[in-house]
């Protein structure tokens, strides 16, 4: 097996196993939603399991999959990845970090949820572990940018492939975004958890966190879009409707993803509302590339349906290969994301945010976005990718076929009810959604029970996914490994597309940095200039 394929598979292994642990942790949350009285159900267990679920899903499963996919893209582009030894070292670092953080969480030393807001305090191993994961991912990002540069050198004046462009944009976005969380870790959380700093400023920490936390969501969605643009249309038998539009989309993500963090802090004091408005406007700007994506990807799928003989306004929909799990994952992920994106626009409006902030609505929103648009796409991508890089046939194909539909049904039950209960005022992250039988809580009890039922379907779906990928990697029938091919764009000139302004990622990176400075310099210096008292650490569970 090629060395790079081994590295890709190693990343997928960590990703899939973390996903498995994270999914089983959610059982506690489902039980809590249904308010079932079972032994082992306690606040301590609940907050540990929410933390494990959030950290392993949102930060570990995604990051390792994304790194694996990045190597696939770079290898396809240049026949080799940059600095393979360094990449193995970074992989080791990230695995070590994951191990440290997981140890701290699973031994009840870090029940601080995946946002790790102080003054909740975790064991230093948690913060140090996550910092190592970020350090490892920096090595990956550097390798992606170097691959992109090499591809440009090899064919001067010509565009690199769309997936390479997207991956390089994502790597740059990641380097910019993670400076925020690195600063929070190094100057605040780590010294404070070690006892070197007696107090911590929660507002500063939250601001640095969301400087990172919002671009993080685009770090997740960009690789999913790579699958939507470059894999799904081909798997469905069609063509990419417009590659130039795709190129613009990924560049715009690089520019607008970071200067928006205050849309998570609308309700925080200490940040002037004018700056919050500026972040809202940027949030509108960063939604635009997703609207373009909805158009381009659906148009590409329509081409596929028509090439397969679909007629009329909607006839092409029925002709799509709904039984191909990679394609159905993308279709279903996209359907869920339509609603998730709509919810995002609600979140981003200052006044509406005051209704939904910190309610079950938000958890419902992000299960449609990261939990569906990204996660379901990644699962579907594994069914396409793992056989190709492992040189083995997909095992348990029937489970793979049903898995996306189970996810869709589970997520629909979970999220639709979550949105409604959130509007009624059900807070997020509560141990007992019935508040011990309180009267007000009775109005959403039916909804939380349905949402727990959705959780059950999600568990079955998650188990199917883990079974299929693990069985394929371990026991799939050997075959010759197949090459990776991207969807053919409509209207590609002989020899490929020439570079345009959207290809100049270095330039756009500078624009992104300037926007970030405008969005953050004044409010951050205000925060630092205020009289600050800070808080001691709390470990309630
Ligand atoms: Fe969000 C909170 C605003 C997108 C993730 N978001 C969160 C949190 C997470 C998250 C994890 O403004 C919770 C953080 C926490 O723990 O506190 N979000 C937005 C907006 C967008 C958005 C405006 N979010 C995402 C994406 C995420 C994600 C993407 C992860 C991957 N979000 C917010 C705000 C908050 C927030 C506030 C704070 C709330 C609070 O108060 O705490 C937009 O980017 C969305 C644009 C998307 C669209 C949809 C386009 C539709 C497409 C589908 C095409 C269909 C296809 C299918 C392909 C406009 C592209 C075709 C099928 C056929 C059958 C034909
Ligand atoms: Cu955000």
Coordinates of C-alpha atoms and ligand atoms in Angstrom, one line a residue:
X1 CA 0.0 0.0 0.0
X2 CA 1.2 3.5 -0.8
X3 CA 2.6 5.4 2.2
X4 CA 0.2 8.2 1.8
X5 CA -2.7 5.8 1.7
X6 CA -1.6 4.5 5.1
X7 CA -1.6 7.9 6.5
X8 CA -5.0 8.6 5.1
X9 CA -6.4 5.4 6.6
X10 CA -4.7 6.1 9.9
X11 CA -6.6 9.4 10.1
X12 CA -9.8 7.7 9.1
X13 CA -9.3 5.1 11.8
X14 CA -9.0 7.7 14.6
X15 CA -11.9 9.6 13.1
X16 CA -14.3 6.6 13.0
X17 CA -13.3 5.3 16.4
X18 CA -13.8 8.7 18.0
X19 CA -17.1 9.0 16.2
X20 CA -18.1 5.6 17.7
X21 CA -17.2 6.6 21.3
X22 CA -18.9 10.0 20.8
X23 CA -22.1 8.5 19.5
X24 CA -22.4 6.0 22.3
X25 CA -21.9 8.9 24.8
X26 CA -25.0 10.5 23.4
X27 CA -27.1 7.7 24.9
X28 CA -26.9 9.5 28.2
X29 CA -28.3 12.6 26.6
X30 CA -31.1 10.7 24.9
X31 CA -32.1 9.1 28.2
X32 CA -32.0 12.5 29.8
X33 CA -34.3 14.0 27.2
X34 CA -36.7 11.2 27.7
X35 CA -36.3 11.7 31.5
X36 CA -35.9 8.0 32.0
X37 CA -35.0 6.9 35.5
X38 CA -32.1 4.5 35.0
X39 CA -29.2 3.7 37.3
X40 CA -26.0 5.7 36.4
X41 CA -28.1 8.7 35.3
X42 CA -26.7 11.6 37.3
X43 CA -25.7 15.2 36.6
X44 CA -22.1 14.1 36.9
X45 CA -22.6 11.4 34.3
X46 CA -24.6 13.7 32.1
X47 CA -22.1 16.6 31.9
X48 CA -19.2 14.2 31.4
X49 CA -21.0 12.5 28.5
X50 CA -22.1 15.8 26.8
X51 CA -18.5 16.9 27.0
X52 CA -17.2 13.7 25.6
X53 CA -19.8 13.7 22.8
X54 CA -19.1 17.3 21.9
X55 CA -15.4 17.2 22.0
X56 CA -15.0 13.8 20.2
X57 CA -17.6 14.6 17.5
X58 CA -17.0 18.2 16.9
X59 CA -13.3 18.5 17.4
X60 CA -11.8 15.0 16.8
X61 CA -14.0 13.1 14.4
X62 CA -14.2 16.1 12.1
X63 CA -10.6 17.2 12.3
X64 CA -9.1 13.8 11.5
X65 CA -11.5 13.1 8.7
X66 CA -10.7 16.5 7.2
X67 CA -7.0 15.9 7.4
X68 CA -7.4 12.5 5.8
X69 CA -9.4 14.0 3.0
X70 CA -6.8 16.8 2.5
X71 CA -4.1 14.2 1.9
X72 CA -6.4 12.5 -0.7
X73 CA -6.8 15.9 -2.5
X74 CA -3.1 16.7 -2.3
X75 CA -2.0 13.3 -3.5
X76 CA -4.5 13.4 -6.4
X77 CA -3.1 16.8 -7.4
X78 CA 0.6 16.2 -7.3
X79 CA 0.9 12.4 -7.1
X80 CA 2.5 12.9 -3.6
X81 CA 1.9 14.9 -0.4
X82 CA 4.4 17.4 1.0
X83 CA 6.6 16.4 3.9
X84 CA 5.2 12.9 4.7
X85 CA 7.5 12.3 7.7
X86 CA 6.4 15.6 9.3
X87 CA 2.8 14.6 8.6
X88 CA 3.2 11.3 10.5
X89 CA 4.8 13.2 13.3
X90 CA 1.9 15.7 13.4
X91 CA -0.5 12.8 13.3
X92 CA 1.2 11.3 16.3
X93 CA 1.0 14.6 18.1
X94 CA -2.7 15.0 17.4
X95 CA -3.4 11.4 18.5
X96 CA -1.4 12.0 21.7
X97 CA -3.4 15.2 22.3
X98 CA -6.7 13.4 21.7
X99 CA -5.7 10.7 24.2
X100 CA -4.8 13.2 26.9
X101 CA -8.1 15.1 26.4
X102 CA -10.1 11.9 26.3
X103 CA -8.5 10.6 29.5
X104 CA -9.3 13.9 31.3
X105 CA -12.9 13.8 30.1
X106 CA -13.7 10.1 30.7
X107 CA -12.2 10.2 34.2
X108 CA -14.6 13.1 35.1
X109 CA -11.7 15.7 35.2
X110 CA -13.0 17.9 32.4
X111 CA -16.8 18.2 32.4
X112 CA -16.5 21.7 30.8
X113 CA -18.5 21.0 27.5
X114 CA -16.9 21.3 24.1
X115 CA -16.8 25.1 24.3
X116 CA -14.8 24.9 27.6
X117 CA -16.0 28.3 28.8
X118 CA -14.3 29.4 32.0
X119 CA -14.9 29.8 34.9
X120 CA -15.7 26.0 34.4
X121 CA -12.3 24.6 34.9
X122 CA -10.8 21.3 33.6
X123 CA -7.7 19.3 34.3
X124 CA -4.6 20.8 32.5
X125 CA -4.4 17.6 30.4
X126 CA -7.6 18.6 28.7
X127 CA -6.3 21.9 27.5
X128 CA -2.8 20.7 26.8
X129 CA -4.3 17.7 24.8
X130 CA -6.5 19.9 22.6
X131 CA -3.6 22.3 22.1
X132 CA -1.5 19.4 20.8
X133 CA -4.4 18.5 18.4
X134 CA -4.3 22.0 17.0
X135 CA -0.5 21.9 16.8
X136 CA -0.7 18.7 14.8
X137 CA -3.3 20.2 12.5
X138 CA -1.0 23.2 11.8
X139 CA 1.5 20.8 10.3
X140 CA -1.3 19.4 8.1
X141 CA -2.3 23.0 7.1
X142 CA 1.2 23.9 6.1
X143 CA 1.5 20.7 4.0
X144 CA -1.8 21.6 2.2
X145 CA -0.7 25.1 1.4
X146 CA 2.7 23.8 0.1
X147 CA 0.9 21.3 -2.1
X148 CA -1.3 24.0 -3.5
X149 CA 1.8 26.1 -4.3
X150 CA 3.5 23.2 -6.0
X151 CA 0.5 22.6 -8.2
X152 CA 0.5 26.2 -9.2
X153 CA 4.2 26.1 -10.0
X154 CA 3.8 23.1 -12.1
X155 CA 1.2 24.7 -14.4
X156 CA 1.9 28.4 -14.4
X157 CA -1.2 30.6 -15.1
X158 CA -3.6 27.6 -14.8
X159 CA -6.0 26.9 -12.0
X160 CA -5.4 24.0 -9.6
X161 CA -8.3 21.5 -9.2
X162 CA -11.3 22.8 -7.3
X163 CA -10.8 20.4 -4.3
X164 CA -7.1 21.6 -4.1
X165 CA -8.2 25.2 -4.1
X166 CA -10.8 24.6 -1.5
X167 CA -8.4 22.6 0.7
X168 CA -5.8 25.3 0.5
X169 CA -8.4 28.0 1.4
X170 CA -9.5 25.9 4.3
X171 CA -5.9 25.4 5.5
X172 CA -5.4 29.2 5.5
X173 CA -8.7 29.8 7.2
X174 CA -7.6 27.3 9.9
X175 CA -4.3 28.9 10.5
X176 CA -5.9 32.3 10.9
X177 CA -8.7 31.0 13.1
X178 CA -6.7 28.8 15.5
X179 CA -4.6 31.8 16.6
X180 CA -7.6 32.8 18.7
X181 CA -7.9 29.5 20.5
X182 CA -4.1 29.1 20.8
X183 CA -3.9 32.5 22.6
X184 CA -6.8 31.4 24.9
X185 CA -5.0 28.2 25.7
X186 CA -1.5 29.5 26.2
X187 CA -2.2 32.8 28.0
X188 CA -5.4 31.9 29.9
X189 CA -6.6 28.4 30.3
X190 CA -3.4 26.4 30.6
X191 CA -1.6 28.7 33.1
X192 CA -4.9 29.1 35.1
X193 CA -5.6 25.3 35.2
X194 CA -2.0 24.8 36.4
X195 CA -2.5 27.3 39.2
X196 CA -0.1 29.8 37.8
X197 CA -2.8 32.3 37.3
X198 CA -5.3 32.7 40.2
X199 CA -8.1 34.2 38.1
X200 CA -9.4 34.3 34.6
X201 CA -11.4 36.8 32.5
X202 CA -14.4 34.9 31.0
X203 CA -15.3 37.6 28.6
X204 CA -11.8 37.7 27.1
X205 CA -11.8 33.9 26.9
X206 CA -15.1 33.7 25.2
X207 CA -14.1 36.3 22.7
X208 CA -10.9 34.4 21.8
X209 CA -12.9 31.2 21.7
X210 CA -15.4 32.5 19.2
X211 CA -12.7 34.2 17.1
X212 CA -11.9 30.5 16.5
X213 CA -15.3 28.9 17.0
X214 CA -17.1 30.4 14.1
X215 CA -14.5 29.8 11.4
X216 CA -14.3 26.3 12.9
X217 CA -17.8 25.7 11.5
X218 CA -16.5 26.6 8.0
X219 CA -13.5 24.4 8.5
X220 CA -16.1 21.6 8.8
X221 CA -18.3 22.7 6.0
X222 CA -15.7 23.3 3.3
X223 CA -14.6 19.7 3.1
X224 CA -18.3 18.7 2.9
X225 CA -18.7 21.1 0.0
X226 CA -15.7 19.5 -1.7
X227 CA -17.6 16.3 -1.7
X228 CA -20.8 18.1 -2.8
X229 CA -19.0 19.8 -5.7
X230 CA -16.4 17.3 -6.8
X231 CA -17.7 13.9 -5.8
X232 CA -21.5 13.8 -5.6
X233 CA -22.1 15.0 -9.2
X234 CA -19.7 12.4 -10.6
X235 CA -21.1 9.6 -8.5
X236 CA -24.6 10.6 -9.6
X237 CA -23.5 10.5 -13.2
X238 CA -23.5 14.2 -13.9
X239 CA -21.2 17.2 -14.2
X240 CA -20.2 20.1 -12.0
X241 CA -22.5 23.0 -13.2
X242 CA -19.9 25.7 -12.7
X243 CA -16.4 25.4 -11.5
X244 CA -15.6 29.2 -11.5
X245 CA -18.5 29.7 -9.1
X246 CA -17.2 27.0 -6.8
X247 CA -13.8 28.7 -6.8
X248 CA -15.4 32.0 -5.8
X249 CA -17.3 30.3 -3.0
X250 CA -14.3 28.8 -1.3
X251 CA -12.3 32.1 -1.6
X252 CA -15.2 34.0 0.0
X253 CA -15.2 31.5 2.9
X254 CA -11.6 32.4 3.5
X255 CA -12.4 36.1 3.5
X256 CA -15.5 36.2 5.6
X257 CA -15.4 33.3 8.1
X258 CA -13.5 34.9 10.9
X259 CA -14.7 38.4 11.5
X260 CA -18.1 37.1 12.7
X261 CA -17.5 35.6 16.1
X262 CA -19.7 38.1 18.0
X263 CA -22.8 36.5 16.6
X264 CA -22.2 33.9 19.3
X265 CA -21.8 36.7 21.9
X266 CA -24.8 38.9 21.2
X267 CA -26.0 38.4 24.8
X268 CA -22.5 39.0 26.3
X269 CA -22.0 42.3 28.1
X270 CA -18.8 44.3 27.5
X271 CA -19.0 44.3 23.7
X272 CA -20.5 47.5 22.1
X273 CA -23.5 46.8 19.9
X274 CA -22.0 48.6 17.0
X275 CA -19.3 45.9 16.8
X276 CA -21.9 43.2 17.1
X277 CA -23.7 44.8 14.1
X278 CA -20.5 44.7 12.1
X279 CA -20.2 41.0 12.8
X280 CA -23.8 40.5 11.8
X281 CA -23.2 42.1 8.4
X282 CA -20.2 39.8 7.9
X283 CA -22.4 36.9 8.9
X284 CA -24.7 37.8 6.1
X285 CA -21.8 38.0 3.7
X286 CA -20.5 34.5 4.8
X287 CA -24.0 33.0 4.1
X288 CA -23.8 34.1 0.5
X289 CA -21.4 31.4 -0.6
X290 CA -23.7 28.8 0.8
X291 CA -26.6 30.2 -1.1
X292 CA -24.5 30.0 -4.3
X293 CA -23.6 26.4 -3.3
X294 CA -27.3 25.5 -3.0
X295 CA -27.7 26.7 -6.5
X296 CA -24.6 25.1 -8.1
X297 CA -24.9 21.8 -6.4
X298 CA -28.6 21.3 -7.1
X299 CA -27.9 22.4 -10.7
X300 CA -25.1 19.8 -10.9
X301 CA -27.5 17.1 -9.6
X302 CA -30.1 18.1 -12.0
X303 CA -27.7 17.6 -14.9
X304 CA -27.1 14.1 -13.5
X305 CA -30.8 13.3 -13.2
X306 CA -31.4 14.5 -16.8
X307 CA -28.4 12.6 -18.2
X308 CA -30.0 9.5 -16.6
X309 CA -33.2 10.2 -18.5
X310 CA -35.2 12.3 -16.0
X311 CA -37.8 14.5 -17.7
X312 CA -39.9 17.5 -16.7
X313 CA -39.6 19.9 -13.8
X314 CA -38.9 17.4 -11.1
X315 CA -38.6 14.1 -13.0
X316 CA -34.8 14.3 -12.7
X317 CA -35.0 14.0 -9.0
X318 CA -36.4 10.5 -9.1
X319 CA -33.7 9.4 -11.6
X320 CA -30.9 10.2 -9.1
X321 CA -29.2 7.1 -7.7
X322 CA -30.8 7.3 -4.2
X323 CA -29.5 3.9 -3.5
X324 CA -25.8 5.0 -3.7
X325 CA -25.0 5.9 -0.1
X326 CA -22.5 8.6 -1.1
X327 CA -25.1 10.3 -3.2
X328 CA -28.0 9.8 -0.8
X329 CA -25.8 11.1 2.0
X330 CA -25.2 14.3 0.1
X331 CA -28.8 14.7 -0.9
X332 CA -30.2 14.2 2.6
X333 CA -27.4 16.3 4.2
X334 CA -28.3 19.1 1.8
X335 CA -32.0 18.8 2.6
X336 CA -31.3 19.1 6.3
X337 CA -28.9 21.9 5.7
X338 CA -31.6 24.0 4.0
X339 CA -33.4 24.2 7.3
X340 CA -30.2 24.5 9.3
X341 CA -29.1 27.4 7.2
X342 CA -32.5 29.1 7.6
X343 CA -32.1 28.7 11.4
X344 CA -28.6 30.2 11.1
X345 CA -30.2 33.4 9.6
X346 CA -32.5 33.5 12.6
X347 CA -29.6 33.2 15.0
X348 CA -27.7 35.9 13.3
X349 CA -30.4 38.5 13.8
X350 CA -29.7 40.3 17.0
X351 CA -33.2 40.5 18.3
X352 CA -34.3 37.0 17.2
X353 CA -31.1 35.7 18.8
X354 CA -32.3 36.9 22.2
X355 CA -35.2 34.5 21.8
X356 CA -33.2 31.4 20.8
X357 CA -29.8 31.9 22.5
X358 CA -28.9 29.2 24.9
X359 CA -32.1 27.3 24.1
X360 CA -32.5 23.8 22.6
X361 CA -33.0 25.7 19.3
X362 CA -29.2 26.2 19.1
X363 CA -28.4 22.5 19.7
X364 CA -31.0 21.7 17.0
X365 CA -29.4 24.2 14.6
X366 CA -26.0 22.7 14.9
X367 CA -27.1 19.2 14.5
X368 CA -28.5 20.1 11.1
X369 CA -25.3 21.9 10.2
X370 CA -22.2 20.2 11.6
X371 CA -24.2 17.1 12.6
X372 CA -25.8 16.6 9.2
X373 CA -24.4 18.8 6.5
X374 CA -20.9 18.0 7.6
X375 CA -21.1 14.7 9.5
X376 CA -23.5 12.9 7.2
X377 CA -21.5 14.0 4.2
X378 CA -18.3 12.7 5.8
X379 CA -20.0 9.3 6.4
X380 CA -21.2 9.1 2.8
X381 CA -17.7 10.1 1.7
X382 CA -16.2 7.3 3.6
X383 CA -18.2 4.8 1.6
X384 CA -16.6 6.2 -1.5
X385 CA -13.1 6.9 -0.1
X386 CA -12.3 4.0 2.1
X387 CA -12.5 1.3 -0.6
X388 CA -10.4 3.5 -2.9
X389 CA -7.6 4.1 -0.5
X390 CA -7.6 0.7 1.2
X391 CA -7.9 -1.3 -1.9
X392 CA -10.8 -3.3 -0.4
X393 CA -14.4 -3.7 -1.4
X394 CA -17.1 -2.0 0.7
X395 CA -18.4 -4.5 3.2
X396 CA -22.0 -4.7 4.6
X397 CA -23.3 -2.7 1.6
X398 CA -26.9 -3.0 2.7
X399 CA -26.2 -1.3 6.0
X400 CA -24.4 1.5 4.2
X401 CA -27.5 2.0 2.0
X402 CA -29.9 2.4 4.9
X403 CA -27.6 4.3 7.1
X404 CA -28.1 7.8 5.6
X405 CA -31.9 7.4 5.7
X406 CA -31.8 6.5 9.3
X407 CA -29.6 9.5 10.0
X408 CA -32.0 11.7 8.1
X409 CA -35.1 10.4 10.0
X410 CA -33.3 10.6 13.3
X411 CA -32.0 14.0 12.8
X412 CA -35.4 15.3 11.5
X413 CA -37.1 14.0 14.7
X414 CA -34.3 15.3 16.9
X415 CA -33.9 18.7 15.3
X416 CA -37.4 19.7 14.4
X417 CA -38.6 19.1 17.9
X418 CA -35.5 20.8 19.3
X419 CA -36.2 24.0 17.4
X420 CA -39.8 24.1 18.6
X421 CA -39.0 23.3 22.2
X422 CA -36.2 26.0 22.1
X423 CA -38.8 28.6 21.0
X424 CA -40.8 27.6 24.0
X425 CA -37.8 28.3 26.2
X426 CA -36.3 24.9 26.8
X427 CA -32.6 25.7 27.7
X428 CA -29.8 23.8 26.1
X429 CA -27.5 21.5 28.1
X430 CA -29.9 20.7 30.9
X431 CA -29.8 17.4 32.8
X432 CA -33.5 17.1 33.4
X433 CA -35.6 18.6 30.6
X434 CA -38.8 18.1 32.7
X435 CA -37.3 20.1 35.7
X436 CA -38.5 17.4 38.0
X437 CA -42.0 17.7 36.8
X438 CA -42.3 21.5 36.9
X439 CA -45.5 22.9 35.3
X440 CA -43.9 25.0 32.6
X441 CA -41.7 22.1 31.5
X442 CA -44.8 19.9 30.8
X443 CA -45.5 21.8 27.6
X444 CA -42.4 20.5 25.9
X445 CA -42.2 17.0 27.4
X446 CA -43.9 15.4 24.3
X447 CA -41.3 17.1 22.1
X448 CA -38.3 16.0 24.1
X449 CA -39.6 12.5 24.1
X450 CA -39.8 12.6 20.3
X451 CA -36.4 14.0 20.2
X452 CA -35.1 11.1 22.3
X453 CA -36.7 8.8 19.8
X454 CA -34.7 10.6 17.1
X455 CA -31.6 10.0 19.2
X456 CA -32.4 6.3 19.1
X457 CA -32.5 6.2 15.3
X458 CA -29.3 8.2 15.2
X459 CA -27.6 5.6 17.4
X460 CA -28.6 2.8 15.1
X461 CA -27.4 4.8 12.1
X462 CA -24.1 5.6 13.8
X463 CA -23.6 1.9 14.7
X464 CA -24.2 1.0 11.0
X465 CA -21.6 3.5 9.9
X466 CA -18.9 2.3 12.3
X467 CA -19.7 -1.4 11.4
X468 CA -19.4 -0.7 7.6
X469 CA -16.2 1.3 7.7
X470 CA -14.4 -0.9 10.3
X471 CA -15.5 -4.1 8.5
X472 CA -14.3 -2.7 5.2
X473 CA -11.0 -1.6 6.5
X474 CA -10.4 -4.9 8.3
X475 CA -12.1 -7.5 6.2
X476 CA -13.1 -6.1 2.8
X477 CA -12.3 -8.3 -0.2
X478 CA -9.0 -7.2 -1.8
X479 CA -9.2 -5.4 -5.1
X480 CA -6.9 -3.1 -7.0
X481 CA -7.2 0.4 -5.5
X482 CA -9.1 2.7 -7.7
X483 CA -8.0 6.1 -8.7
X484 CA -9.7 9.2 -7.2
X485 CA -11.5 11.3 -9.9
X486 CA -13.3 14.6 -9.5
X487 CA -16.5 15.6 -11.2
X488 CA -15.9 17.0 -14.7
X489 CA -17.0 20.7 -14.9
X490 CA -19.3 21.8 -17.6
X491 CA -17.6 24.0 -20.2
X492 CA -14.0 23.3 -19.2
X493 CA -11.7 24.7 -21.8
X494 CA -9.1 22.4 -23.4
X495 CA -6.2 22.2 -21.0
X496 CA -8.2 23.5 -18.0
X497 CA -9.3 26.8 -16.5
X498 CA -7.0 29.8 -16.5
X499 CA -6.4 31.5 -13.1
X500 CA -8.6 34.4 -12.2
X501 CA -8.7 36.8 -9.2
X502 CA -10.4 34.1 -7.1
X503 CA -7.3 31.9 -7.4
X504 CA -5.1 34.4 -5.6
X505 CA -5.5 32.9 -2.1
X506 CA -2.4 34.6 -0.8
X507 CA -3.9 38.0 -1.6
X508 CA -7.3 37.0 -0.1
X509 CA -5.6 35.8 3.0
X510 CA -4.2 39.3 3.5
X511 CA -7.7 40.7 2.9
X512 CA -9.1 38.3 5.5
X513 CA -6.4 39.4 8.0
X514 CA -7.3 43.0 7.5
X515 CA -11.0 42.3 8.0
X516 CA -10.2 40.5 11.2
X517 CA -8.2 43.4 12.4
X518 CA -11.0 45.8 11.7
X519 CA -13.5 43.5 13.4
X520 CA -11.5 42.7 16.5
X521 CA -8.8 45.2 17.2
X522 CA -10.9 47.9 18.9
X523 CA -13.3 45.6 20.9
X524 CA -10.4 43.4 22.0
X525 CA -8.3 46.4 23.2
X526 CA -11.5 47.7 24.9
X527 CA -11.8 44.4 26.8
X528 CA -8.1 44.4 27.7
X529 CA -8.3 48.1 28.8
X530 CA -11.3 47.6 31.1
X531 CA -11.0 47.1 34.9
X532 CA -11.1 43.3 35.1
X533 CA -11.6 41.2 38.2
X534 CA -11.6 37.7 36.8
X535 CA -13.0 34.6 38.3
X536 CA -11.6 31.7 40.2
X537 CA -12.2 28.2 38.7
X538 CA -15.3 26.1 39.3
X539 CA -15.6 22.3 39.0
X540 CA -19.2 21.6 39.9
X541 CA -19.3 18.0 38.6
Ligands
LIG1 FE1 -24.3 28.2 12.9 C1 -24.5 28.6 16.3 C2 -25.4 31.5 12.5 C3 -24.0 27.9 9.5 C4 -22.5 25.4 13.4 N1 -23.7 27.2 14.5 C5 -23.9 27.5 15.8 C6 -23.3 26.5 16.7 C7 -22.7 25.6 15.8 C8 -23.0 26.0 14.5 C9 -21.9 24.3 16.2 O1 -25.6 34.0 14.1 C10 -23.4 26.4 18.2 C11 -22.2 26.9 18.9 C12 -22.4 26.8 20.4 O2 -22.2 25.6 20.9 O3 -22.8 27.7 21.0 N2 -24.7 29.4 11.3 C13 -25.2 30.7 11.3 C14 -25.4 31.2 10.0 C15 -25.0 30.2 9.1 C16 -24.6 29.1 10.0 C17 -25.9 32.5 9.6 N3 -23.5 26.9 11.7 C18 -23.4 26.9 10.3 C19 -22.7 25.8 9.8 C20 -22.2 25.1 10.9 C21 -22.8 25.8 12.0 C22 -22.4 25.6 8.3 C23 -21.4 23.9 11.0 C24 -21.0 23.2 10.0 N4 -24.9 29.7 14.1 C25 -25.2 31.0 13.8 C26 -25.3 31.8 15.0 C27 -25.1 31.0 16.1 C28 -24.8 29.7 15.5 C29 -25.7 33.3 15.0 C30 -25.1 31.4 17.6 C31 -26.4 31.1 18.2 C32 -26.4 31.4 19.6 O4 -27.1 32.3 20.1 O5 -25.7 30.7 20.4 C33 -25.0 30.3 7.6 O6 -23.7 30.1 7.1 C34 -25.9 29.3 7.0 C35 -25.9 29.4 5.4 C36 -26.6 28.3 4.8 C37 -27.6 28.3 4.0 C38 -28.2 27.0 3.5 C39 -27.8 26.7 2.0 C40 -28.3 25.4 1.6 C41 -27.6 24.4 1.0 C42 -28.2 23.1 0.7 C43 -28.4 22.8 -0.7 C44 -29.2 21.5 -0.9 C45 -28.7 20.4 -1.5 C46 -29.6 19.2 -1.4 C47 -27.4 20.2 -2.1 C48 -28.1 29.6 3.5 C49 -26.2 24.7 0.5 C50 -30.4 19.0 -2.7 C51 -31.3 17.9 -2.5 C52 -32.2 17.5 -3.4 C53 -33.1 16.4 -3.1 C54 -32.3 18.2 -4.7
LIG2 CU1 -21.0 31.1 14.1

